Amino acid sequence: MGKKIAVLGAGANGAGIGADITRAGHDVVLIDQWPEHVKAMRENGIRIVMPEETQVTQVRAYNLCDVCTFREKFDIVLLVMKAYDSRWATQLIEPYLKDDGLVAAVQNGMTTDTVASVVGPERTMGCVIEISSTMYEPGIVQRDSPPPRSWFAVGSIHPATRGREKEVAELLACAGRVDIVENIQATKWMKLVSNATTLVSTGLLGMSIHDAAEIPEMRQIMLRAGEEALETGKALGHPVLPIFGMTAEDVRSSNRLVEKLLDTLLAGFTIKSTTTTVLQDWNKGRHSEVNELNGHVAAEAERLGRTAPVNKAITELAMKVERGELKPDPANLELLLRRTA
């Protein structure tokens, strides 16, 4: 009998992953909190629009309120919710996870420990995700990085799950390239370095990642934010590891690692028009993950008695957007320059 899989959080990334796993023949359900989106998936399937093709996949979709009707438990849950939703979402699904089941936190941010605090580290698998996609209409995903241009890392955080990484990796391989890593926490921090470089900073300008990175002054701010994140990670004891399919030699041979990460992201995982998840959330009037990204870097640096002034400035301006005091706009570059001078 095949494993029973749940994708908890069927937004742009979750819907794309869920569609890929469904097409591969797995027994999978998609669960989401947007009723219109669930309705559209039930009636029309998921429409994934990619640069070179469009795929429509019929899926089994459920609302959050349907979870209480489930009678069978899941072997694997892919948690693809926002980082700040990790705790309650894991608590929601925990009663429906098998005793030897796994929850894989397929998310931005350092969420693995949060998931483990709910279901136990022996039922938790760490994961890193790099997919560029957006969703503004129910049931329709614009995916800028098809599976050959998407990447995941999977790693265990507990002896009980050593050797089980491939159970999650085999699923995610339906949606992109997958590396199984020894130190998933350090790998997730390396992804945080990349996210601290790009997600909130370019969102503040209301621009695509490519367009923002082409402005010399903005590119320098982005790189400085990433370098602060990299140094904070080192201070926390995280080794510098390759991500995005890079090799250990790529990391060792680069004396401008954050810039190499940025250029790898731009060339391999995004297109000219790709906007970040943070800007997408703001455009929808939604709360973003700023506190779990640049805000987390700044907070960890402060906890260690260090400073991360660029990340702090980005976070402060982002919170003004969250409160409705600022709007994403290229003019915000001047504010960033003043605060980071």
mmCIF file of C-alpha atoms in Angstrom:
data_model
loop_
_atom_site.group_PDB
_atom_site.id
_atom_site.type_symbol
_atom_site.label_atom_id
_atom_site.label_comp_id
_atom_site.label_asym_id
_atom_site.label_seq_id
_atom_site.Cartn_x
_atom_site.Cartn_y
_atom_site.Cartn_z
ATOM 1 C CA MET A 1 0.000 0.000 0.000
ATOM 2 C CA GLY A 2 1.355 3.432 -0.957
ATOM 3 C CA LYS A 3 2.050 6.151 1.529
ATOM 4 C CA LYS A 4 -0.643 8.713 2.297
ATOM 5 C CA ILE A 5 0.617 12.243 1.717
ATOM 6 C CA ALA A 6 -0.753 15.650 2.682
ATOM 7 C CA VAL A 7 0.385 19.015 1.375
ATOM 8 C CA LEU A 8 -0.650 21.444 4.099
ATOM 9 C CA GLY A 9 -0.645 24.862 2.496
ATOM 10 C CA ALA A 10 -1.585 24.793 -1.187
ATOM 11 C CA GLY A 11 -0.604 28.325 -2.147
ATOM 12 C CA ALA A 12 1.619 28.978 -5.141
ATOM 13 C CA ASN A 13 4.456 26.696 -4.018
ATOM 14 C CA GLY A 14 2.313 24.090 -2.283
ATOM 15 C CA ALA A 15 -0.089 23.810 -5.202
ATOM 16 C CA GLY A 16 2.782 23.358 -7.642
ATOM 17 C CA ILE A 17 4.427 20.698 -5.513
ATOM 18 C CA GLY A 18 1.110 18.982 -4.862
ATOM 19 C CA ALA A 19 0.296 18.880 -8.571
ATOM 20 C CA ASP A 20 3.696 17.382 -9.409
ATOM 21 C CA ILE A 21 3.376 14.696 -6.729
ATOM 22 C CA THR A 22 -0.185 13.904 -7.836
ATOM 23 C CA ARG A 23 0.880 13.471 -11.474
ATOM 24 C CA ALA A 24 3.589 11.071 -10.293
ATOM 25 C CA GLY A 25 0.838 8.790 -8.983
ATOM 26 C CA HIS A 26 1.102 9.347 -5.238
ATOM 27 C CA ASP A 27 -1.869 9.278 -2.861
ATOM 28 C CA VAL A 28 -1.921 12.971 -1.933
ATOM 29 C CA VAL A 29 -4.411 15.525 -0.632
ATOM 30 C CA LEU A 30 -3.984 19.297 -0.698
ATOM 31 C CA ILE A 31 -5.239 21.396 2.223
ATOM 32 C CA ASP A 32 -5.589 25.156 2.106
ATOM 33 C CA GLN A 33 -7.179 28.073 3.960
ATOM 34 C CA TRP A 34 -8.473 30.035 0.918
ATOM 35 C CA PRO A 35 -12.006 28.713 0.236
ATOM 36 C CA GLU A 36 -12.224 30.091 -3.318
ATOM 37 C CA HIS A 37 -8.934 28.433 -4.175
ATOM 38 C CA VAL A 38 -10.068 25.061 -2.803
ATOM 39 C CA LYS A 39 -13.310 25.409 -4.769
ATOM 40 C CA ALA A 40 -11.401 26.188 -7.972
ATOM 41 C CA MET A 41 -9.041 23.233 -7.476
ATOM 42 C CA ARG A 42 -11.985 20.897 -6.923
ATOM 43 C CA GLU A 43 -13.853 22.099 -9.990
ATOM 44 C CA ASN A 44 -11.035 22.752 -12.462
ATOM 45 C CA GLY A 45 -7.859 21.234 -11.048
ATOM 46 C CA ILE A 46 -4.657 23.223 -10.624
ATOM 47 C CA ARG A 47 -3.480 25.184 -13.634
ATOM 48 C CA ILE A 48 0.299 25.650 -13.545
ATOM 49 C CA VAL A 49 1.513 28.215 -16.073
ATOM 50 C CA MET A 50 5.252 27.878 -16.746
ATOM 51 C CA PRO A 51 7.484 29.695 -19.246
ATOM 52 C CA GLU A 52 7.398 26.878 -21.794
ATOM 53 C CA GLU A 53 4.225 24.946 -20.982
ATOM 54 C CA THR A 54 0.982 24.925 -19.030
ATOM 55 C CA GLN A 55 -0.215 21.904 -17.060
ATOM 56 C CA VAL A 56 -3.645 21.230 -15.585
ATOM 57 C CA THR A 57 -3.774 18.582 -12.862
ATOM 58 C CA GLN A 58 -6.862 17.203 -11.144
ATOM 59 C CA VAL A 59 -6.239 17.043 -7.394
ATOM 60 C CA ARG A 60 -8.029 16.197 -4.153
ATOM 61 C CA ALA A 61 -8.408 19.513 -2.350
ATOM 62 C CA TYR A 62 -9.747 20.249 1.130
ATOM 63 C CA ASN A 63 -10.435 23.270 3.287
ATOM 64 C CA LEU A 64 -8.881 23.588 6.728
ATOM 65 C CA CYS A 65 -12.296 22.931 8.241
ATOM 66 C CA ASP A 66 -12.387 19.566 6.439
ATOM 67 C CA VAL A 67 -9.402 18.231 8.360
ATOM 68 C CA CYS A 68 -11.598 17.175 11.280
ATOM 69 C CA THR A 69 -13.413 14.779 8.938
ATOM 70 C CA PHE A 70 -10.286 12.794 8.005
ATOM 71 C CA ARG A 71 -10.400 9.170 9.151
ATOM 72 C CA GLU A 72 -7.026 7.946 7.939
ATOM 73 C CA LYS A 73 -3.696 9.256 9.125
ATOM 74 C CA PHE A 74 -0.842 10.487 6.977
ATOM 75 C CA ASP A 75 2.597 8.991 6.496
ATOM 76 C CA ILE A 76 4.134 12.261 5.331
ATOM 77 C CA VAL A 77 2.929 15.837 5.629
ATOM 78 C CA LEU A 78 4.645 18.506 3.555
ATOM 79 C CA LEU A 79 4.125 21.746 5.460
ATOM 80 C CA VAL A 80 4.164 24.565 2.899
ATOM 81 C CA MET A 81 2.611 27.304 5.024
ATOM 82 C CA LYS A 82 4.095 30.712 5.841
ATOM 83 C CA ALA A 83 6.826 30.485 8.471
ATOM 84 C CA TYR A 84 4.722 32.373 11.008
ATOM 85 C CA ASP A 85 1.921 29.819 10.601
ATOM 86 C CA SER A 86 4.158 26.844 11.425
ATOM 87 C CA ARG A 87 3.083 26.180 14.997
ATOM 88 C CA TRP A 88 -0.696 26.280 14.654
ATOM 89 C CA ALA A 89 -0.609 24.456 11.312
ATOM 90 C CA THR A 90 1.475 21.652 12.797
ATOM 91 C CA GLN A 91 -0.825 21.463 15.797
ATOM 92 C CA LEU A 92 -3.786 21.204 13.414
ATOM 93 C CA ILE A 93 -2.378 18.242 11.525
ATOM 94 C CA GLU A 94 -0.626 16.420 14.411
ATOM 95 C CA PRO A 95 -3.684 14.289 15.361
ATOM 96 C CA TYR A 96 -3.777 13.045 11.751
ATOM 97 C CA LEU A 97 -0.088 12.082 11.562
ATOM 98 C CA LYS A 98 0.849 8.438 12.032
ATOM 99 C CA ASP A 99 2.976 7.518 15.035
ATOM 100 C CA ASP A 100 5.914 6.935 12.687
ATOM 101 C CA GLY A 101 4.873 9.678 10.258
ATOM 102 C CA LEU A 102 6.965 12.658 9.207
ATOM 103 C CA VAL A 103 6.290 16.367 8.897
ATOM 104 C CA ALA A 104 8.681 18.082 6.489
ATOM 105 C CA ALA A 105 8.834 21.853 6.927
ATOM 106 C CA VAL A 106 9.098 22.919 3.272
ATOM 107 C CA GLN A 107 9.385 26.604 4.157
ATOM 108 C CA ASN A 108 11.495 29.717 4.396
ATOM 109 C CA GLY A 109 12.889 30.627 7.794
ATOM 110 C CA MET A 110 14.236 28.536 10.646
ATOM 111 C CA THR A 111 11.011 26.617 11.291
ATOM 112 C CA THR A 112 12.287 23.084 11.862
ATOM 113 C CA ASP A 113 12.522 23.398 15.630
ATOM 114 C CA THR A 114 9.010 24.848 15.795
ATOM 115 C CA VAL A 115 7.600 21.824 13.986
ATOM 116 C CA ALA A 116 9.652 19.478 16.175
ATOM 117 C CA SER A 117 8.295 21.109 19.330
ATOM 118 C CA VAL A 118 4.792 20.011 18.270
ATOM 119 C CA VAL A 119 5.223 16.544 16.720
ATOM 120 C CA GLY A 120 8.613 15.669 18.213
ATOM 121 C CA PRO A 121 12.014 15.685 16.494
ATOM 122 C CA GLU A 122 11.619 11.982 15.750
ATOM 123 C CA ARG A 123 8.726 12.869 13.418
ATOM 124 C CA THR A 124 10.269 15.994 11.905
ATOM 125 C CA MET A 125 12.315 16.386 8.736
ATOM 126 C CA GLY A 126 14.098 19.619 7.868
ATOM 127 C CA CYS A 127 13.781 21.010 4.378
ATOM 128 C CA VAL A 128 14.906 23.940 2.227
ATOM 129 C CA ILE A 129 12.870 25.131 -0.751
ATOM 130 C CA GLU A 130 13.743 27.255 -3.757
ATOM 131 C CA ILE A 131 10.826 27.712 -6.151
ATOM 132 C CA SER A 132 9.761 30.941 -7.848
ATOM 133 C CA SER A 133 5.985 31.089 -8.262
ATOM 134 C CA THR A 134 3.002 33.375 -7.729
ATOM 135 C CA MET A 135 -0.744 32.980 -7.373
ATOM 136 C CA TYR A 136 -3.269 35.792 -7.605
ATOM 137 C CA GLU A 137 -6.268 33.872 -8.968
ATOM 138 C CA PRO A 138 -7.822 30.785 -7.347
ATOM 139 C CA GLY A 139 -6.581 27.586 -8.930
ATOM 140 C CA ILE A 140 -3.980 29.269 -11.166
ATOM 141 C CA VAL A 141 -0.235 29.293 -10.416
ATOM 142 C CA GLN A 142 2.364 31.219 -12.385
ATOM 143 C CA ARG A 143 5.508 29.146 -11.872
ATOM 144 C CA ASP A 144 8.666 30.875 -13.085
ATOM 145 C CA SER A 145 10.915 27.945 -12.114
ATOM 146 C CA PRO A 146 9.659 24.628 -13.535
ATOM 147 C CA PRO A 147 10.945 21.437 -11.863
ATOM 148 C CA PRO A 148 14.348 21.477 -13.645
ATOM 149 C CA ARG A 149 14.891 24.984 -12.196
ATOM 150 C CA SER A 150 13.568 24.246 -8.696
ATOM 151 C CA TRP A 151 15.673 22.922 -5.809
ATOM 152 C CA PHE A 152 15.200 21.349 -2.380
ATOM 153 C CA ALA A 153 17.404 20.108 0.427
ATOM 154 C CA VAL A 154 16.267 17.503 2.967
ATOM 155 C CA GLY A 155 17.943 16.565 6.226
ATOM 156 C CA SER A 156 17.316 14.771 9.509
ATOM 157 C CA ILE A 157 17.495 16.453 12.922
ATOM 158 C CA HIS A 158 17.162 13.298 15.071
ATOM 159 C CA PRO A 159 18.762 9.831 15.106
ATOM 160 C CA ALA A 160 15.334 8.214 14.671
ATOM 161 C CA THR A 161 14.965 9.757 11.218
ATOM 162 C CA ARG A 162 18.478 9.095 9.939
ATOM 163 C CA GLY A 163 18.094 7.160 6.718
ATOM 164 C CA ARG A 164 14.501 8.290 6.196
ATOM 165 C CA GLU A 165 15.452 11.459 4.327
ATOM 166 C CA LYS A 166 14.883 9.695 1.024
ATOM 167 C CA GLU A 167 11.173 9.206 1.850
ATOM 168 C CA VAL A 168 10.690 12.970 1.633
ATOM 169 C CA ALA A 169 13.326 13.443 -1.061
ATOM 170 C CA GLU A 170 11.568 11.010 -3.395
ATOM 171 C CA LEU A 171 8.384 13.062 -3.172
ATOM 172 C CA LEU A 172 10.073 16.414 -3.670
ATOM 173 C CA ALA A 173 12.036 14.982 -6.602
ATOM 174 C CA CYS A 174 8.732 15.086 -8.484
ATOM 175 C CA ALA A 175 8.912 18.896 -8.231
ATOM 176 C CA GLY A 176 12.621 19.671 -8.546
ATOM 177 C CA ARG A 177 16.193 18.701 -7.840
ATOM 178 C CA VAL A 178 16.840 17.428 -4.303
ATOM 179 C CA ASP A 179 19.974 17.193 -2.176
ATOM 180 C CA ILE A 180 20.071 15.149 1.031
ATOM 181 C CA VAL A 181 22.299 17.020 3.480
ATOM 182 C CA GLU A 182 23.972 16.205 6.789
ATOM 183 C CA ASN A 183 23.407 19.576 8.470
ATOM 184 C CA ILE A 184 19.949 20.799 7.547
ATOM 185 C CA GLN A 185 19.936 23.620 10.097
ATOM 186 C CA ALA A 186 23.091 25.154 8.613
ATOM 187 C CA THR A 187 21.698 24.621 5.119
ATOM 188 C CA LYS A 188 18.496 26.401 6.117
ATOM 189 C CA TRP A 189 20.562 29.271 7.484
ATOM 190 C CA MET A 190 22.360 29.523 4.136
ATOM 191 C CA LYS A 191 18.955 29.841 2.475
ATOM 192 C CA LEU A 192 18.136 32.524 5.044
ATOM 193 C CA VAL A 193 21.267 34.353 3.888
ATOM 194 C CA SER A 194 19.880 34.320 0.350
ATOM 195 C CA ASN A 195 16.415 35.348 1.536
ATOM 196 C CA ALA A 196 17.821 38.171 3.669
ATOM 197 C CA THR A 197 19.588 39.409 0.548
ATOM 198 C CA THR A 198 16.537 39.494 -1.705
ATOM 199 C CA LEU A 199 13.038 38.965 -0.358
ATOM 200 C CA VAL A 200 12.232 41.975 1.813
ATOM 201 C CA SER A 201 14.709 44.457 0.357
ATOM 202 C CA THR A 202 13.448 44.187 -3.221
ATOM 203 C CA GLY A 203 9.870 44.033 -1.964
ATOM 204 C CA LEU A 204 10.345 47.468 -0.385
ATOM 205 C CA LEU A 205 11.039 48.872 -3.849
ATOM 206 C CA GLY A 206 7.984 47.168 -5.346
ATOM 207 C CA MET A 207 10.235 45.708 -8.026
ATOM 208 C CA SER A 208 11.270 42.333 -9.369
ATOM 209 C CA ILE A 209 14.456 40.836 -7.954
ATOM 210 C CA HIS A 210 16.259 41.320 -11.271
ATOM 211 C CA ASP A 211 15.249 44.952 -11.679
ATOM 212 C CA ALA A 212 16.208 45.839 -8.112
ATOM 213 C CA ALA A 213 19.562 44.054 -8.350
ATOM 214 C CA GLU A 214 20.432 46.051 -11.473
ATOM 215 C CA ILE A 215 20.457 49.292 -9.451
ATOM 216 C CA PRO A 216 24.061 49.556 -8.167
ATOM 217 C CA GLU A 217 23.150 51.199 -4.851
ATOM 218 C CA MET A 218 20.400 48.685 -4.209
ATOM 219 C CA ARG A 219 22.602 45.739 -5.101
ATOM 220 C CA GLN A 220 25.103 46.874 -2.475
ATOM 221 C CA ILE A 221 22.407 47.095 0.190
ATOM 222 C CA MET A 222 21.210 43.612 -0.737
ATOM 223 C CA LEU A 223 24.716 42.193 -0.518
ATOM 224 C CA ARG A 224 25.410 43.908 2.801
ATOM 225 C CA ALA A 225 22.210 42.389 4.262
ATOM 226 C CA GLY A 226 23.286 38.949 3.074
ATOM 227 C CA GLU A 227 26.805 39.373 4.430
ATOM 228 C CA GLU A 228 25.421 40.325 7.847
ATOM 229 C CA ALA A 229 23.259 37.196 7.774
ATOM 230 C CA LEU A 230 26.232 35.054 6.767
ATOM 231 C CA GLU A 231 28.399 36.424 9.602
ATOM 232 C CA THR A 232 25.578 36.014 12.123
ATOM 233 C CA GLY A 233 25.195 32.385 11.071
ATOM 234 C CA LYS A 234 28.908 31.800 11.588
ATOM 235 C CA ALA A 235 28.654 33.339 15.054
ATOM 236 C CA LEU A 236 25.809 30.931 15.808
ATOM 237 C CA GLY A 237 28.079 28.043 14.857
ATOM 238 C CA HIS A 238 26.576 27.244 11.457
ATOM 239 C CA PRO A 239 29.180 26.126 8.915
ATOM 240 C CA VAL A 240 29.087 27.737 5.472
ATOM 241 C CA LEU A 241 27.532 25.161 3.148
ATOM 242 C CA PRO A 242 26.596 25.028 -0.543
ATOM 243 C CA ILE A 243 22.973 25.475 -1.616
ATOM 244 C CA PHE A 244 21.110 25.815 -4.931
ATOM 245 C CA GLY A 245 23.042 22.833 -6.322
ATOM 246 C CA MET A 246 26.414 24.516 -5.786
ATOM 247 C CA THR A 247 29.390 22.405 -4.747
ATOM 248 C CA ALA A 248 31.629 22.606 -1.697
ATOM 249 C CA GLU A 249 34.383 23.844 -4.007
ATOM 250 C CA ASP A 250 32.094 26.643 -5.218
ATOM 251 C CA VAL A 251 31.781 27.807 -1.626
ATOM 252 C CA ARG A 252 35.464 27.408 -0.757
ATOM 253 C CA SER A 253 36.730 29.185 -3.859
ATOM 254 C CA SER A 254 34.504 32.256 -3.554
ATOM 255 C CA ASN A 255 35.610 35.283 -1.561
ATOM 256 C CA ARG A 256 32.311 36.987 -2.450
ATOM 257 C CA LEU A 257 29.949 34.185 -1.484
ATOM 258 C CA VAL A 258 26.808 36.277 -0.957
ATOM 259 C CA GLU A 259 27.212 37.786 -4.405
ATOM 260 C CA LYS A 260 27.712 34.319 -5.884
ATOM 261 C CA LEU A 261 24.520 33.161 -4.165
ATOM 262 C CA LEU A 262 22.632 36.141 -5.577
ATOM 263 C CA ASP A 263 23.935 35.615 -9.103
ATOM 264 C CA THR A 264 23.172 31.877 -8.912
ATOM 265 C CA LEU A 265 19.614 32.642 -7.816
ATOM 266 C CA LEU A 266 19.091 35.201 -10.581
ATOM 267 C CA ALA A 267 20.516 32.994 -13.310
ATOM 268 C CA GLY A 268 19.130 29.634 -12.297
ATOM 269 C CA PHE A 269 15.835 30.036 -10.444
ATOM 270 C CA THR A 270 14.127 33.248 -11.514
ATOM 271 C CA ILE A 271 13.114 35.154 -14.615
ATOM 272 C CA LYS A 272 13.200 38.877 -15.292
ATOM 273 C CA SER A 273 9.716 39.481 -13.891
ATOM 274 C CA THR A 274 10.020 37.317 -10.737
ATOM 275 C CA THR A 275 8.826 39.111 -7.614
ATOM 276 C CA THR A 276 9.388 37.885 -4.089
ATOM 277 C CA THR A 277 6.871 36.268 -1.784
ATOM 278 C CA VAL A 278 7.087 39.327 0.463
ATOM 279 C CA LEU A 279 6.003 41.715 -2.288
ATOM 280 C CA GLN A 280 3.267 39.292 -3.322
ATOM 281 C CA ASP A 281 1.929 39.274 0.239
ATOM 282 C CA TRP A 282 1.974 43.075 0.432
ATOM 283 C CA ASN A 283 0.218 43.371 -2.918
ATOM 284 C CA LYS A 284 -2.506 41.113 -1.498
ATOM 285 C CA GLY A 285 -2.739 43.181 1.706
ATOM 286 C CA ARG A 286 -1.303 40.296 3.721
ATOM 287 C CA HIS A 287 1.250 40.007 6.518
ATOM 288 C CA SER A 288 4.687 38.941 5.236
ATOM 289 C CA GLU A 289 7.518 36.871 6.689
ATOM 290 C CA VAL A 290 9.741 39.880 7.433
ATOM 291 C CA ASN A 291 10.120 38.945 11.124
ATOM 292 C CA GLU A 292 11.201 35.424 10.155
ATOM 293 C CA LEU A 293 13.729 36.721 7.582
ATOM 294 C CA ASN A 294 15.675 39.969 8.060
ATOM 295 C CA GLY A 295 14.006 40.449 11.432
ATOM 296 C CA HIS A 296 15.308 37.072 12.605
ATOM 297 C CA VAL A 297 18.833 37.900 11.468
ATOM 298 C CA ALA A 298 18.758 41.232 13.325
ATOM 299 C CA ALA A 299 17.308 39.633 16.464
ATOM 300 C CA GLU A 300 19.847 36.794 16.520
ATOM 301 C CA ALA A 301 22.710 39.232 15.988
ATOM 302 C CA GLU A 302 21.482 41.352 18.889
ATOM 303 C CA ARG A 303 21.095 38.274 21.088
ATOM 304 C CA LEU A 304 24.750 37.470 20.421
ATOM 305 C CA GLY A 305 25.856 41.002 21.277
ATOM 306 C CA ARG A 306 26.491 41.784 17.620
ATOM 307 C CA THR A 307 24.866 44.206 15.172
ATOM 308 C CA ALA A 308 23.172 43.722 11.820
ATOM 309 C CA PRO A 309 22.284 47.337 10.949
ATOM 310 C CA VAL A 310 21.239 46.725 7.345
ATOM 311 C CA ASN A 311 18.894 43.899 8.301
ATOM 312 C CA LYS A 312 17.534 46.042 11.119
ATOM 313 C CA ALA A 313 16.894 48.959 8.744
ATOM 314 C CA ILE A 314 15.198 46.711 6.184
ATOM 315 C CA THR A 315 13.016 45.228 8.928
ATOM 316 C CA GLU A 316 12.026 48.641 10.312
ATOM 317 C CA LEU A 317 10.979 49.947 6.887
ATOM 318 C CA ALA A 318 9.176 46.698 6.123
ATOM 319 C CA MET A 319 7.173 47.018 9.322
ATOM 320 C CA LYS A 320 6.092 50.477 8.159
ATOM 321 C CA VAL A 321 4.692 48.775 5.045
ATOM 322 C CA GLU A 322 2.992 46.175 7.244
ATOM 323 C CA ARG A 323 1.356 48.974 9.268
ATOM 324 C CA GLY A 324 0.253 50.850 6.143
ATOM 325 C CA GLU A 325 2.616 53.772 6.754
ATOM 326 C CA LEU A 326 4.639 53.092 3.583
ATOM 327 C CA LYS A 327 3.911 51.502 0.240
ATOM 328 C CA PRO A 328 6.355 49.440 -1.807
ATOM 329 C CA ASP A 329 7.943 51.973 -4.140
ATOM 330 C CA PRO A 330 11.312 52.626 -5.834
ATOM 331 C CA ALA A 331 11.477 55.866 -3.810
ATOM 332 C CA ASN A 332 12.086 53.744 -0.698
ATOM 333 C CA LEU A 333 15.641 53.210 -1.920
ATOM 334 C CA GLU A 334 16.472 56.683 -0.624
ATOM 335 C CA LEU A 335 15.134 55.722 2.799
ATOM 336 C CA LEU A 336 17.248 52.569 2.765
ATOM 337 C CA LEU A 337 20.350 54.505 1.760
ATOM 338 C CA ARG A 338 19.852 57.025 4.559
ATOM 339 C CA ARG A 339 19.260 54.337 7.192
ATOM 340 C CA THR A 340 22.217 52.190 6.094
ATOM 341 C CA ALA A 341 24.787 54.931 5.419
#
